[in-house]
Short mmCIF file of C-alpha atoms in Angstrom, two decimals:
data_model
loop_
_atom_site.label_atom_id
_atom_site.label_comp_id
_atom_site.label_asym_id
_atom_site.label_seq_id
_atom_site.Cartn_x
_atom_site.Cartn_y
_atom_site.Cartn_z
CA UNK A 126 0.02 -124.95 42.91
CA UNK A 127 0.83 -121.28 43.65
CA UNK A 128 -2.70 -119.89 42.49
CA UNK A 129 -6.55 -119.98 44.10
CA UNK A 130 -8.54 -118.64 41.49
CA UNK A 131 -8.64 -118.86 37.84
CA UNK A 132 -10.65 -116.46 35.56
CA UNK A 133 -11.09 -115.62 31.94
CA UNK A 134 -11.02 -112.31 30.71
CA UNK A 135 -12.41 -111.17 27.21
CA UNK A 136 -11.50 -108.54 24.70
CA UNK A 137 -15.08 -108.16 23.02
CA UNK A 138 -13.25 -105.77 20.65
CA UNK A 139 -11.57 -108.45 18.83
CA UNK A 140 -13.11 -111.56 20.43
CA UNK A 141 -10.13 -112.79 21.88
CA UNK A 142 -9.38 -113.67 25.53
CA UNK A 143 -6.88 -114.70 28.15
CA UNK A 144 -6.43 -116.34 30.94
CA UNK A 145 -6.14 -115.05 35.18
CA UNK A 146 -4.49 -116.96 37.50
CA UNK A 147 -5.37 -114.71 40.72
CA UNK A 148 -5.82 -111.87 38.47
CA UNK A 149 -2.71 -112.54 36.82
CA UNK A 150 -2.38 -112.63 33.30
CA UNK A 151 -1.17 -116.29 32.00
CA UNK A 152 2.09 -116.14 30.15
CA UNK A 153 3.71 -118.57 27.76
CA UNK A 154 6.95 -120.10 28.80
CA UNK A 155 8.67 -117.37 26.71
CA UNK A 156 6.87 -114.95 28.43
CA UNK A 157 4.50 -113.96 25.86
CA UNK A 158 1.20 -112.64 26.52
CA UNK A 159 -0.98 -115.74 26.03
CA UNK A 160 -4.11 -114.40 24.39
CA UNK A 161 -6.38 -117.21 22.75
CA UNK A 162 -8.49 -116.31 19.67
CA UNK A 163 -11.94 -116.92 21.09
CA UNK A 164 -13.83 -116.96 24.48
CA UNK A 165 -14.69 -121.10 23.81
CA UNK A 166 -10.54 -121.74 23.89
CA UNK A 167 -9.59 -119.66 26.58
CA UNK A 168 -12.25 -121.40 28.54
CA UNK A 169 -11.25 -124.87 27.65
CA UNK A 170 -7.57 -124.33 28.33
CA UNK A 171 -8.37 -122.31 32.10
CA UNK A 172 -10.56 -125.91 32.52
CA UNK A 173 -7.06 -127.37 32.68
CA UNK A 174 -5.57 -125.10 34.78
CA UNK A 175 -9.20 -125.69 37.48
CA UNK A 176 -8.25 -129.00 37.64
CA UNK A 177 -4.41 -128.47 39.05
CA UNK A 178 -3.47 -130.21 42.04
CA UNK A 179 -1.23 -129.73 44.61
CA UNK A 180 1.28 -129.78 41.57
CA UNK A 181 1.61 -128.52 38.30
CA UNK A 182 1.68 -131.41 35.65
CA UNK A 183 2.25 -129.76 32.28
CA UNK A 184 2.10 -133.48 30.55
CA UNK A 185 -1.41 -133.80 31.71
CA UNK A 186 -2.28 -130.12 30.10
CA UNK A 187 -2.66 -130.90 26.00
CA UNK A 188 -4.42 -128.06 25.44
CA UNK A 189 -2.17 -125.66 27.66
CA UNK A 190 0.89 -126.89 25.42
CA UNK A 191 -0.69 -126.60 22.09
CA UNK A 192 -2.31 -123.02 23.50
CA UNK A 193 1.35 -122.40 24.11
CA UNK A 194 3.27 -124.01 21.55
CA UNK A 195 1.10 -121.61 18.82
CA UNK A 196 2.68 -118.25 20.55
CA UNK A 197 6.03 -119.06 21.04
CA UNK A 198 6.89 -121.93 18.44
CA UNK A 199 4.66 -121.77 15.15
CA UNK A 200 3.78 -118.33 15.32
CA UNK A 201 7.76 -117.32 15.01
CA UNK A 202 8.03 -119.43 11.72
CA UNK A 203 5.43 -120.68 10.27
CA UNK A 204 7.23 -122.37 7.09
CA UNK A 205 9.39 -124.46 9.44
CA UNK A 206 6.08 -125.94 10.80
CA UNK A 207 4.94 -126.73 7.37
CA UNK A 208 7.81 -128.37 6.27
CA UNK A 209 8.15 -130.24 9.39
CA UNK A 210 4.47 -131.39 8.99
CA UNK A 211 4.86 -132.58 5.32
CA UNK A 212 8.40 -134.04 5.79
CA UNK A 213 5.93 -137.03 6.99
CA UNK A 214 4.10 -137.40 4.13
CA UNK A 215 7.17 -138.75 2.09
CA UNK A 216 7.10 -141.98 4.65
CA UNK A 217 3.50 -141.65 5.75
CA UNK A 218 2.90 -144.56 8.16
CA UNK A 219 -0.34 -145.44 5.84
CA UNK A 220 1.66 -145.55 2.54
CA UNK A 221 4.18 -147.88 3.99
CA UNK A 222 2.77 -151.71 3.38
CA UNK A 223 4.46 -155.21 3.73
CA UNK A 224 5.06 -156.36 0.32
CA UNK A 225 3.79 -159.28 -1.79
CA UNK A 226 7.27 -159.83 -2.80
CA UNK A 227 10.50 -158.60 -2.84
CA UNK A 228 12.83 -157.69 0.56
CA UNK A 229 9.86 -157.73 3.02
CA UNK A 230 7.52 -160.61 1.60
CA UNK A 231 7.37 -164.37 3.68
CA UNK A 232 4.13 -165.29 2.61
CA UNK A 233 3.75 -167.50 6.40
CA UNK A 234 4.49 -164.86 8.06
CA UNK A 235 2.97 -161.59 6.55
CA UNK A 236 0.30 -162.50 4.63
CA UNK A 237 -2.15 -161.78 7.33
CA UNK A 238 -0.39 -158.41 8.04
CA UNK A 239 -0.58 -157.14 4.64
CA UNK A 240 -3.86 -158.31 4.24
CA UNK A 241 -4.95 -156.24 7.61
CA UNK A 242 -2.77 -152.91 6.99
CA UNK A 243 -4.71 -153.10 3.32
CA UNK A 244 -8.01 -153.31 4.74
CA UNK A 245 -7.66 -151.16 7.51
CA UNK A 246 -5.37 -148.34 6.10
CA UNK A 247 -7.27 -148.08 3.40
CA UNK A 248 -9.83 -146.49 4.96
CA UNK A 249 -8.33 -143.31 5.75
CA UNK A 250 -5.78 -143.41 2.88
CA UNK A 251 -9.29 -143.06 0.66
CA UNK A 252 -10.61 -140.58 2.30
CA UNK A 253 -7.39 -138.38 2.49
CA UNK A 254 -7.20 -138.89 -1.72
CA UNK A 255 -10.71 -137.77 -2.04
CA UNK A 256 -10.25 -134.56 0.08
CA UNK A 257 -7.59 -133.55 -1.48
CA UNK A 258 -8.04 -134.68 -5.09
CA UNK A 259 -4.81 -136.49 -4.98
CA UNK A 260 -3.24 -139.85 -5.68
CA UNK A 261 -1.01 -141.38 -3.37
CA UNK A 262 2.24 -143.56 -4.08
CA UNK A 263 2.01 -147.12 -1.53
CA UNK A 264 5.38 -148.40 -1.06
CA UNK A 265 5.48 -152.44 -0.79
CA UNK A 266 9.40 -152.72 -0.71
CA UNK A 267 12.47 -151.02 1.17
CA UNK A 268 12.34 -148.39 -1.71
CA UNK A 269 10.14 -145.90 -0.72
CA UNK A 270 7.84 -144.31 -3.56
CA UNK A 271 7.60 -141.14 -4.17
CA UNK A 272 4.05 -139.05 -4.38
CA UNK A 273 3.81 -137.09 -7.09
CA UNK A 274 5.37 -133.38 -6.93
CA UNK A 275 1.49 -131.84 -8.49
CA UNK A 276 -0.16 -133.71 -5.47
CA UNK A 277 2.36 -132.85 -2.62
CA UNK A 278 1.70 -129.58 -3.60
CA UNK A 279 -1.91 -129.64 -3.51
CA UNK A 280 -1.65 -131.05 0.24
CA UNK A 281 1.40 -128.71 0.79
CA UNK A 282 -1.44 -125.76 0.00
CA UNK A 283 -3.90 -127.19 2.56
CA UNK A 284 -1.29 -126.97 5.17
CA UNK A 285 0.08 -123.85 4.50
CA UNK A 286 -3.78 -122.22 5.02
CA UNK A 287 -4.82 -123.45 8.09
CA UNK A 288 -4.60 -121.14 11.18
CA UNK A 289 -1.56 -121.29 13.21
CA UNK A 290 -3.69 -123.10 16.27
CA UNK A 291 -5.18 -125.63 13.44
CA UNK A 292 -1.52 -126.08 12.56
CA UNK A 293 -0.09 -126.48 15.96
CA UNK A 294 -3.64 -129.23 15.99
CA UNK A 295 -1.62 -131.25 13.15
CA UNK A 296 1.46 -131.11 13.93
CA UNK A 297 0.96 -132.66 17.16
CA UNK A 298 -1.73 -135.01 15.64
CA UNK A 299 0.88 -135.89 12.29
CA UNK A 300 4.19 -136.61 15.24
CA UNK A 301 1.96 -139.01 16.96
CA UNK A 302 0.56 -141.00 14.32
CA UNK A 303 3.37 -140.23 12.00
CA UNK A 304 1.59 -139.88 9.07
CA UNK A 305 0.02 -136.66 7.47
CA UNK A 306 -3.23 -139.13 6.68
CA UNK A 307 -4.04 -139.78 9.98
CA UNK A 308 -3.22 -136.27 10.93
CA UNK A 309 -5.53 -134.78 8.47
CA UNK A 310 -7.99 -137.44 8.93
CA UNK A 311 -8.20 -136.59 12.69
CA UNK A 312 -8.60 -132.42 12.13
CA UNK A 313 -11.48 -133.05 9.38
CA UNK A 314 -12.80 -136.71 8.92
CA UNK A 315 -14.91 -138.21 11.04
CA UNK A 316 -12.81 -141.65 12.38
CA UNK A 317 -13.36 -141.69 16.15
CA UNK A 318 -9.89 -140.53 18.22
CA UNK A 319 -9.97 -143.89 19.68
CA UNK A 320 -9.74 -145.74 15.62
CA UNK A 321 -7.23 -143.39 14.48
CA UNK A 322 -5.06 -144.22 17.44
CA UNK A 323 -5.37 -148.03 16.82
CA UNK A 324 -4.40 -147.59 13.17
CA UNK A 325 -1.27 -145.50 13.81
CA UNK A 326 -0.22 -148.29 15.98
CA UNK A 327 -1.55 -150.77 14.06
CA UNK A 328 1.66 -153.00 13.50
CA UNK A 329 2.15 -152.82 17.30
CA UNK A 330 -1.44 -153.86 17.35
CA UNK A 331 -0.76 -156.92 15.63
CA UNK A 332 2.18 -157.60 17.43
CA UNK A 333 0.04 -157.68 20.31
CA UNK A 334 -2.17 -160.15 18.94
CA UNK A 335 0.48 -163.35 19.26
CA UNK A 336 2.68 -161.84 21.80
CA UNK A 337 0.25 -159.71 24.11
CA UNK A 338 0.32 -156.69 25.87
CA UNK A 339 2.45 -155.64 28.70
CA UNK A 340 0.31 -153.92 31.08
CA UNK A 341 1.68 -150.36 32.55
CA UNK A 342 3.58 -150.03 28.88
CA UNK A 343 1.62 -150.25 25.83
CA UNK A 344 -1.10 -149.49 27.77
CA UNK A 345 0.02 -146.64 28.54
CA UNK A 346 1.41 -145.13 25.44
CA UNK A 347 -2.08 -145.83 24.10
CA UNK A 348 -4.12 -143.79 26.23
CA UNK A 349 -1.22 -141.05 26.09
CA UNK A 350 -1.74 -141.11 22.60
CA UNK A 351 -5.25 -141.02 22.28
CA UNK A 352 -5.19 -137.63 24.96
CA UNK A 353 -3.25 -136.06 22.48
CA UNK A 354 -5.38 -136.91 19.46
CA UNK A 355 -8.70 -135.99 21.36
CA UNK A 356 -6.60 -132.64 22.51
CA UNK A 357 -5.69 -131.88 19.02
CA UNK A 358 -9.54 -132.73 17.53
CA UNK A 359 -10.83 -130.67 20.29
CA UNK A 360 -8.54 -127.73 19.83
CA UNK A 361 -8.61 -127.74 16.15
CA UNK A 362 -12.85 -127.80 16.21
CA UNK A 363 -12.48 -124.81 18.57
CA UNK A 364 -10.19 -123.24 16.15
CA UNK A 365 -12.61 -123.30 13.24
CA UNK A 366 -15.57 -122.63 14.94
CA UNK A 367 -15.02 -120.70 17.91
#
């Protein structure tokens, strides 16, 4: 740790603010000025940089990164972002189901599983189709199906729009869970981080189930996981509402 004080300085002419690390302006890791669109993030990403140790651990800093990743990543092409992001709605981890026949069906063995990934993906699957007026394809075989072009575009629309700090928010949230759903889900329904998490993971989960868990492994990836979710909620909600 090479600092002693950190401060937040506002712009009240435009509302946006920065960060001081012994009166010295914070700066991306491309050297960009790293000026936040609101007092409320500012503040919650110099909370981060208050708790450094005697090191620097930029793993342990979610909001830093997606502060960051904004200015220097999504901010020089946004289109990249938004294809990146929707690339993972043509797999979406929701839409992808053990079959009642075909390549992937064994009725003793996955019977339970599809019944499960039904009831619980179903959940947020609804709730994404409802928000977006859309209807999407669920894939029960190796062939993947395909959404239809009128309602990737509708989603494709709702992407494009948000801020670049709500997008940075879904990215991050979409590469985790991969799937769009849960993405979307976490930015604007109201599933708890900690429900989301479990039903990205959710084959995993029921892996776990007969074989258990190996402590200091999937333990860990879970509660990494879930810090980036509640990171991404969190950074999105100060996004929208300042």
């Amino acid at each position: 740790r090479f600092f002693k004080e950190v401060t937040v300085k506002e712009y009240p002419e435009t509302g946006q603010a920065e960060i001081l690390l012994d009166s010295r302006p914070l700066k991306t890791p491309a050297k960009k000025p790293l000026i936040m669109p609101s007092m409320t993030m500012a503040a919650a990403v110099a909370r981060e940089w208050e708790t450094v140790g005697e090191y620097i651990e930029p793993h342990k800093m979610p909001l830093m990164t997606l502060a960051t990743t904004t200015i220097d990543v999504i901010d020089e092409d946004p289109a990249a972002t938004v294809g990146r992001v929707m690339a993972y709605l043509e797999s979406d981890t929701v839409c992808i189901r053990e079959g009642r026949d075909g390549e992937l069906y064994d009725a003793a063995l996955i019977g339970k599983q599809q019944a499960t990934e039904d009831e619980e993906w179903d959940v947020p699957l609804h709730w994404f189709e409802k928000q977006f007026d859309v209807k999407l394809a669920i894939s029960r075989s190796l062939a993947i199906e395909k959404h239809s072009q009128a309602d990737t575009d509708k989603v494709t629309e709702w992407v494009r729009n948000l801020s670049l700090w709500s997008l940075a928010s879904l990215e991050v949230s979409t590469a985790n869970c991969k799937s769009l759903v849960l993405g979307a889900c976490l930015l604007d329904g109201d599933l708890p981080v900690e429900k989301i998490r479990y039903l990205a993971m959710l084959e995993e989960e029921l892996q776990q189930v007969d074989w258990g868990m190996a402590e200091g492994d999937h333990d860990v990836s879970k509660a990494q996981m879930e810090m980036w979710l509640g990171a991404s909620r969190l950074f999105h909600k100060i996004a929208t509402q300042g």
